[in-house]
């Protein structure tokens, strides 16, 4: 445990990672500011020193994870012509489901104030599902121009199907249920056949 009055390095990420572990192990109902700080091994008041409350913390955690996945999706542009298209897409789409994705979605749904804050941030331009979908569409179009994706594939529709399915799986998967990874991998392969 960090002693009182000593700066905690990377406090946001440390608290976010701890929250993911708490929710993955005990479900959304297990998340409290105390459970997070205990799991993070830091002072009990640290969460409230950096966030206005648990709802803000949950919203910021979800937005942070969306931003990470959106950045990974934007990085697809650097992979055009490299590796296998399906594997490149898998890495991005599955990133939505990893890092506690299903558990975090369940958590956000249990906290209306956090959900409202997330929605407002996304409407204000924070990266989320739309940014991911746009990056996947652009990637597929670029790969199609190189002949690595069939001409019969509609990049926009495939991107919508992938991101929409990931969103559906996030909303319907709960801790303890089978991981949706195999379904997403099959979907990527099926959609790329055109």
PDB file of C-alpha atoms in Angstrom:
ATOM      1  CA  UNK A   1       0.000   0.000   0.000  1.00  0.00           C
ATOM      2  CA  UNK A   2       1.271   3.455  -0.858  1.00  0.00           C
ATOM      3  CA  UNK A   3       1.917   5.524   2.249  1.00  0.00           C
ATOM      4  CA  UNK A   4      -0.234   8.610   2.790  1.00  0.00           C
ATOM      5  CA  UNK A   5       1.215  11.768   1.241  1.00  0.00           C
ATOM      6  CA  UNK A   6       3.389   9.901  -1.286  1.00  0.00           C
ATOM      7  CA  UNK A   7       2.540  10.417  -4.965  1.00  0.00           C
ATOM      8  CA  UNK A   8       1.112   7.361  -6.711  1.00  0.00           C
ATOM      9  CA  UNK A   9       2.552   7.002 -10.230  1.00  0.00           C
ATOM     10  CA  UNK A  10       0.087   6.480 -13.114  1.00  0.00           C
ATOM     11  CA  UNK A  11      -2.821   6.767 -10.684  1.00  0.00           C
ATOM     12  CA  UNK A  12      -5.587   6.787 -13.309  1.00  0.00           C
ATOM     13  CA  UNK A  13      -4.379   3.636 -15.041  1.00  0.00           C
ATOM     14  CA  UNK A  14      -3.664   1.932 -11.735  1.00  0.00           C
ATOM     15  CA  UNK A  15      -7.227   2.615 -10.545  1.00  0.00           C
ATOM     16  CA  UNK A  16      -8.733   1.683 -13.933  1.00  0.00           C
ATOM     17  CA  UNK A  17      -6.892  -1.656 -14.021  1.00  0.00           C
ATOM     18  CA  UNK A  18      -7.930  -2.372 -10.440  1.00  0.00           C
ATOM     19  CA  UNK A  19     -11.579  -1.600 -11.281  1.00  0.00           C
ATOM     20  CA  UNK A  20     -11.459  -3.993 -14.223  1.00  0.00           C
ATOM     21  CA  UNK A  21     -10.167  -6.767 -11.974  1.00  0.00           C
ATOM     22  CA  UNK A  22     -12.829  -6.072  -9.329  1.00  0.00           C
ATOM     23  CA  UNK A  23     -15.646  -6.178 -11.894  1.00  0.00           C
ATOM     24  CA  UNK A  24     -14.267  -9.242 -13.682  1.00  0.00           C
ATOM     25  CA  UNK A  25     -14.036 -11.131 -10.387  1.00  0.00           C
ATOM     26  CA  UNK A  26     -17.216  -9.973  -8.666  1.00  0.00           C
ATOM     27  CA  UNK A  27     -19.445  -8.406 -11.293  1.00  0.00           C
ATOM     28  CA  UNK A  28     -20.693  -4.814 -11.420  1.00  0.00           C
ATOM     29  CA  UNK A  29     -22.153  -4.952  -7.911  1.00  0.00           C
ATOM     30  CA  UNK A  30     -18.709  -5.525  -6.426  1.00  0.00           C
ATOM     31  CA  UNK A  31     -17.392  -2.148  -7.571  1.00  0.00           C
ATOM     32  CA  UNK A  32     -17.054   0.446  -4.853  1.00  0.00           C
ATOM     33  CA  UNK A  33     -14.441   3.126  -4.397  1.00  0.00           C
ATOM     34  CA  UNK A  34     -13.063   1.085  -1.490  1.00  0.00           C
ATOM     35  CA  UNK A  35     -12.878  -2.158  -3.522  1.00  0.00           C
ATOM     36  CA  UNK A  36     -10.991  -0.307  -6.269  1.00  0.00           C
ATOM     37  CA  UNK A  37      -8.460   1.335  -3.974  1.00  0.00           C
ATOM     38  CA  UNK A  38      -7.975  -1.898  -2.023  1.00  0.00           C
ATOM     39  CA  UNK A  39      -7.354  -3.813  -5.250  1.00  0.00           C
ATOM     40  CA  UNK A  40      -4.992  -1.054  -6.430  1.00  0.00           C
ATOM     41  CA  UNK A  41      -3.127  -1.146  -3.114  1.00  0.00           C
ATOM     42  CA  UNK A  42      -3.445   2.575  -2.522  1.00  0.00           C
ATOM     43  CA  UNK A  43      -4.976   4.991  -0.034  1.00  0.00           C
ATOM     44  CA  UNK A  44      -8.748   4.735   0.355  1.00  0.00           C
ATOM     45  CA  UNK A  45      -9.404   8.345  -0.652  1.00  0.00           C
ATOM     46  CA  UNK A  46      -7.260   8.294  -3.795  1.00  0.00           C
ATOM     47  CA  UNK A  47     -10.156   7.629  -6.160  1.00  0.00           C
ATOM     48  CA  UNK A  48     -12.124  10.592  -4.805  1.00  0.00           C
ATOM     49  CA  UNK A  49      -9.032  12.788  -4.938  1.00  0.00           C
ATOM     50  CA  UNK A  50      -8.898  12.292  -8.726  1.00  0.00           C
ATOM     51  CA  UNK A  51     -12.580  11.843  -9.643  1.00  0.00           C
ATOM     52  CA  UNK A  52     -15.745  13.629  -8.476  1.00  0.00           C
ATOM     53  CA  UNK A  53     -17.251  10.282  -7.521  1.00  0.00           C
ATOM     54  CA  UNK A  54     -17.738   6.690  -8.591  1.00  0.00           C
ATOM     55  CA  UNK A  55     -20.002   7.605 -11.524  1.00  0.00           C
ATOM     56  CA  UNK A  56     -17.378   9.934 -12.984  1.00  0.00           C
ATOM     57  CA  UNK A  57     -14.731   7.275 -12.402  1.00  0.00           C
ATOM     58  CA  UNK A  58     -16.795   4.611 -14.233  1.00  0.00           C
ATOM     59  CA  UNK A  59     -17.506   6.983 -17.130  1.00  0.00           C
ATOM     60  CA  UNK A  60     -13.832   7.952 -17.448  1.00  0.00           C
ATOM     61  CA  UNK A  61     -12.794   4.287 -17.322  1.00  0.00           C
ATOM     62  CA  UNK A  62     -15.179   3.359 -20.149  1.00  0.00           C
ATOM     63  CA  UNK A  63     -14.197   6.388 -22.233  1.00  0.00           C
ATOM     64  CA  UNK A  64     -10.513   5.608 -21.724  1.00  0.00           C
ATOM     65  CA  UNK A  65     -11.001   2.053 -22.959  1.00  0.00           C
ATOM     66  CA  UNK A  66     -13.001   3.266 -25.984  1.00  0.00           C
ATOM     67  CA  UNK A  67     -10.217   5.734 -26.816  1.00  0.00           C
ATOM     68  CA  UNK A  68      -7.603   2.973 -26.626  1.00  0.00           C
ATOM     69  CA  UNK A  69      -9.573   0.768 -28.984  1.00  0.00           C
ATOM     70  CA  UNK A  70     -10.192   3.678 -31.361  1.00  0.00           C
ATOM     71  CA  UNK A  71      -6.437   4.356 -31.422  1.00  0.00           C
ATOM     72  CA  UNK A  72      -5.822   0.702 -32.217  1.00  0.00           C
ATOM     73  CA  UNK A  73      -8.386   0.926 -35.025  1.00  0.00           C
ATOM     74  CA  UNK A  74      -6.730   4.044 -36.444  1.00  0.00           C
ATOM     75  CA  UNK A  75      -3.426   2.147 -36.442  1.00  0.00           C
ATOM     76  CA  UNK A  76      -4.914  -0.230 -39.022  1.00  0.00           C
ATOM     77  CA  UNK A  77      -3.969   2.331 -41.671  1.00  0.00           C
ATOM     78  CA  UNK A  78      -0.332   1.475 -41.001  1.00  0.00           C
ATOM     79  CA  UNK A  79      -1.021  -2.211 -41.608  1.00  0.00           C
ATOM     80  CA  UNK A  80      -2.449  -1.868 -45.112  1.00  0.00           C
ATOM     81  CA  UNK A  81      -0.767  -4.479 -47.295  1.00  0.00           C
ATOM     82  CA  UNK A  82       0.773  -6.265 -44.308  1.00  0.00           C
ATOM     83  CA  UNK A  83      -0.184  -9.475 -42.547  1.00  0.00           C
ATOM     84  CA  UNK A  84      -3.543 -11.131 -42.963  1.00  0.00           C
ATOM     85  CA  UNK A  85      -6.538  -8.790 -43.257  1.00  0.00           C
ATOM     86  CA  UNK A  86      -8.670 -11.006 -40.998  1.00  0.00           C
ATOM     87  CA  UNK A  87      -5.984 -11.071 -38.302  1.00  0.00           C
ATOM     88  CA  UNK A  88      -5.537  -7.304 -38.468  1.00  0.00           C
ATOM     89  CA  UNK A  89      -9.293  -6.830 -38.033  1.00  0.00           C
ATOM     90  CA  UNK A  90      -9.484  -9.443 -35.268  1.00  0.00           C
ATOM     91  CA  UNK A  91      -6.938  -7.516 -33.226  1.00  0.00           C
ATOM     92  CA  UNK A  92      -9.070  -4.368 -33.321  1.00  0.00           C
ATOM     93  CA  UNK A  93     -12.519  -5.854 -32.957  1.00  0.00           C
ATOM     94  CA  UNK A  94     -11.415  -8.180 -30.184  1.00  0.00           C
ATOM     95  CA  UNK A  95      -9.813  -5.261 -28.348  1.00  0.00           C
ATOM     96  CA  UNK A  96     -13.376  -4.076 -27.738  1.00  0.00           C
ATOM     97  CA  UNK A  97     -14.063  -7.336 -25.931  1.00  0.00           C
ATOM     98  CA  UNK A  98     -10.792  -7.602 -24.046  1.00  0.00           C
ATOM     99  CA  UNK A  99      -9.666  -5.719 -20.974  1.00  0.00           C
ATOM    100  CA  UNK A 100     -12.889  -6.448 -19.169  1.00  0.00           C
ATOM    101  CA  UNK A 101     -15.102  -5.220 -21.998  1.00  0.00           C
ATOM    102  CA  UNK A 102     -18.245  -7.222 -21.196  1.00  0.00           C
ATOM    103  CA  UNK A 103     -17.866  -6.600 -17.476  1.00  0.00           C
ATOM    104  CA  UNK A 104     -17.319  -2.863 -18.000  1.00  0.00           C
ATOM    105  CA  UNK A 105     -20.370  -2.589 -20.231  1.00  0.00           C
ATOM    106  CA  UNK A 106     -22.439  -4.233 -17.545  1.00  0.00           C
ATOM    107  CA  UNK A 107     -20.971  -1.844 -15.030  1.00  0.00           C
ATOM    108  CA  UNK A 108     -21.851   1.216 -17.110  1.00  0.00           C
ATOM    109  CA  UNK A 109     -25.411  -0.061 -17.507  1.00  0.00           C
ATOM    110  CA  UNK A 110     -25.844  -0.283 -13.728  1.00  0.00           C
ATOM    111  CA  UNK A 111     -24.879   3.362 -13.233  1.00  0.00           C
ATOM    112  CA  UNK A 112     -27.281   5.721 -15.077  1.00  0.00           C
ATOM    113  CA  UNK A 113     -25.227   8.832 -14.263  1.00  0.00           C
ATOM    114  CA  UNK A 114     -22.120   7.193 -15.748  1.00  0.00           C
ATOM    115  CA  UNK A 115     -24.065   6.092 -18.829  1.00  0.00           C
ATOM    116  CA  UNK A 116     -25.355   9.640 -19.331  1.00  0.00           C
ATOM    117  CA  UNK A 117     -21.837  11.046 -18.973  1.00  0.00           C
ATOM    118  CA  UNK A 118     -20.468   8.529 -21.500  1.00  0.00           C
ATOM    119  CA  UNK A 119     -23.239   9.341 -23.982  1.00  0.00           C
ATOM    120  CA  UNK A 120     -22.611  13.083 -23.634  1.00  0.00           C
ATOM    121  CA  UNK A 121     -18.869  12.601 -24.163  1.00  0.00           C
ATOM    122  CA  UNK A 122     -19.442  10.468 -27.261  1.00  0.00           C
ATOM    123  CA  UNK A 123     -21.916  13.004 -28.649  1.00  0.00           C
ATOM    124  CA  UNK A 124     -19.280  15.667 -27.987  1.00  0.00           C
ATOM    125  CA  UNK A 125     -16.727  13.853 -30.137  1.00  0.00           C
ATOM    126  CA  UNK A 126     -14.960  11.486 -27.744  1.00  0.00           C
ATOM    127  CA  UNK A 127     -13.766   8.424 -29.664  1.00  0.00           C
ATOM    128  CA  UNK A 128     -16.124   5.485 -29.413  1.00  0.00           C
ATOM    129  CA  UNK A 129     -17.848   2.963 -31.638  1.00  0.00           C
ATOM    130  CA  UNK A 130     -18.271   5.468 -34.500  1.00  0.00           C
ATOM    131  CA  UNK A 131     -14.548   6.255 -34.619  1.00  0.00           C
ATOM    132  CA  UNK A 132     -13.748   2.545 -34.582  1.00  0.00           C
ATOM    133  CA  UNK A 133     -16.252   1.867 -37.370  1.00  0.00           C
ATOM    134  CA  UNK A 134     -14.817   4.679 -39.518  1.00  0.00           C
ATOM    135  CA  UNK A 135     -11.263   3.405 -39.075  1.00  0.00           C
ATOM    136  CA  UNK A 136     -12.278  -0.146 -39.995  1.00  0.00           C
ATOM    137  CA  UNK A 137     -14.170   1.136 -43.061  1.00  0.00           C
ATOM    138  CA  UNK A 138     -11.127   3.107 -44.237  1.00  0.00           C
ATOM    139  CA  UNK A 139      -8.821   0.143 -43.641  1.00  0.00           C
ATOM    140  CA  UNK A 140     -11.037  -2.235 -45.609  1.00  0.00           C
ATOM    141  CA  UNK A 141     -11.355   0.247 -48.495  1.00  0.00           C
ATOM    142  CA  UNK A 142      -7.569   0.616 -48.626  1.00  0.00           C
ATOM    143  CA  UNK A 143      -7.080  -3.156 -48.591  1.00  0.00           C
ATOM    144  CA  UNK A 144      -9.744  -3.488 -51.288  1.00  0.00           C
ATOM    145  CA  UNK A 145      -7.811  -1.048 -53.512  1.00  0.00           C
ATOM    146  CA  UNK A 146      -4.772  -3.317 -53.135  1.00  0.00           C
ATOM    147  CA  UNK A 147      -6.815  -6.374 -54.072  1.00  0.00           C
ATOM    148  CA  UNK A 148      -6.518  -7.969 -50.623  1.00  0.00           C
ATOM    149  CA  UNK A 149     -10.285  -7.684 -49.965  1.00  0.00           C
ATOM    150  CA  UNK A 150     -12.819  -8.905 -52.537  1.00  0.00           C
ATOM    151  CA  UNK A 151     -14.449  -6.257 -54.730  1.00  0.00           C
ATOM    152  CA  UNK A 152     -17.848  -7.617 -53.645  1.00  0.00           C
ATOM    153  CA  UNK A 153     -17.196  -6.630 -50.000  1.00  0.00           C
ATOM    154  CA  UNK A 154     -18.829  -3.371 -48.920  1.00  0.00           C
ATOM    155  CA  UNK A 155     -16.317  -1.887 -46.424  1.00  0.00           C
ATOM    156  CA  UNK A 156     -18.903   0.323 -44.694  1.00  0.00           C
ATOM    157  CA  UNK A 157     -21.361  -2.541 -44.180  1.00  0.00           C
ATOM    158  CA  UNK A 158     -18.656  -4.921 -42.946  1.00  0.00           C
ATOM    159  CA  UNK A 159     -17.371  -2.325 -40.496  1.00  0.00           C
ATOM    160  CA  UNK A 160     -20.898  -1.652 -39.244  1.00  0.00           C
ATOM    161  CA  UNK A 161     -21.537  -5.386 -38.828  1.00  0.00           C
ATOM    162  CA  UNK A 162     -18.285  -5.941 -36.939  1.00  0.00           C
ATOM    163  CA  UNK A 163     -18.638  -2.984 -34.594  1.00  0.00           C
ATOM    164  CA  UNK A 164     -22.368  -3.539 -34.155  1.00  0.00           C
ATOM    165  CA  UNK A 165     -21.853  -7.197 -33.283  1.00  0.00           C
ATOM    166  CA  UNK A 166     -19.081  -6.314 -30.845  1.00  0.00           C
ATOM    167  CA  UNK A 167     -21.431  -3.789 -29.239  1.00  0.00           C
ATOM    168  CA  UNK A 168     -24.191  -6.415 -29.029  1.00  0.00           C
ATOM    169  CA  UNK A 169     -21.832  -8.932 -27.461  1.00  0.00           C
ATOM    170  CA  UNK A 170     -20.608  -6.344 -24.961  1.00  0.00           C
ATOM    171  CA  UNK A 171     -24.191  -5.677 -23.896  1.00  0.00           C
ATOM    172  CA  UNK A 172     -25.205  -9.334 -23.655  1.00  0.00           C
ATOM    173  CA  UNK A 173     -22.072 -10.980 -22.240  1.00  0.00           C
ATOM    174  CA  UNK A 174     -21.593 -11.106 -18.493  1.00  0.00           C
ATOM    175  CA  UNK A 175     -18.771 -12.247 -16.234  1.00  0.00           C
ATOM    176  CA  UNK A 176     -18.734 -16.015 -16.144  1.00  0.00           C
ATOM    177  CA  UNK A 177     -20.228 -16.538 -19.621  1.00  0.00           C
ATOM    178  CA  UNK A 178     -18.121 -17.860 -22.503  1.00  0.00           C
ATOM    179  CA  UNK A 179     -15.890 -15.234 -24.072  1.00  0.00           C
ATOM    180  CA  UNK A 180     -17.316 -13.936 -27.370  1.00  0.00           C
ATOM    181  CA  UNK A 181     -13.912 -14.096 -29.111  1.00  0.00           C
ATOM    182  CA  UNK A 182     -14.665 -17.228 -31.188  1.00  0.00           C
ATOM    183  CA  UNK A 183     -17.923 -15.741 -32.511  1.00  0.00           C
ATOM    184  CA  UNK A 184     -16.163 -12.524 -33.540  1.00  0.00           C
ATOM    185  CA  UNK A 185     -13.351 -14.398 -35.284  1.00  0.00           C
ATOM    186  CA  UNK A 186     -15.911 -16.429 -37.273  1.00  0.00           C
ATOM    187  CA  UNK A 187     -17.807 -13.242 -38.148  1.00  0.00           C
ATOM    188  CA  UNK A 188     -14.680 -11.500 -39.453  1.00  0.00           C
ATOM    189  CA  UNK A 189     -13.877 -14.488 -41.665  1.00  0.00           C
ATOM    190  CA  UNK A 190     -17.447 -14.758 -42.977  1.00  0.00           C
ATOM    191  CA  UNK A 191     -17.787 -11.053 -43.774  1.00  0.00           C
ATOM    192  CA  UNK A 192     -14.506 -10.914 -45.672  1.00  0.00           C
ATOM    193  CA  UNK A 193     -15.630 -13.646 -48.059  1.00  0.00           C
ATOM    194  CA  UNK A 194     -17.925 -11.128 -49.756  1.00  0.00           C
TER     195      UNK A 194
END
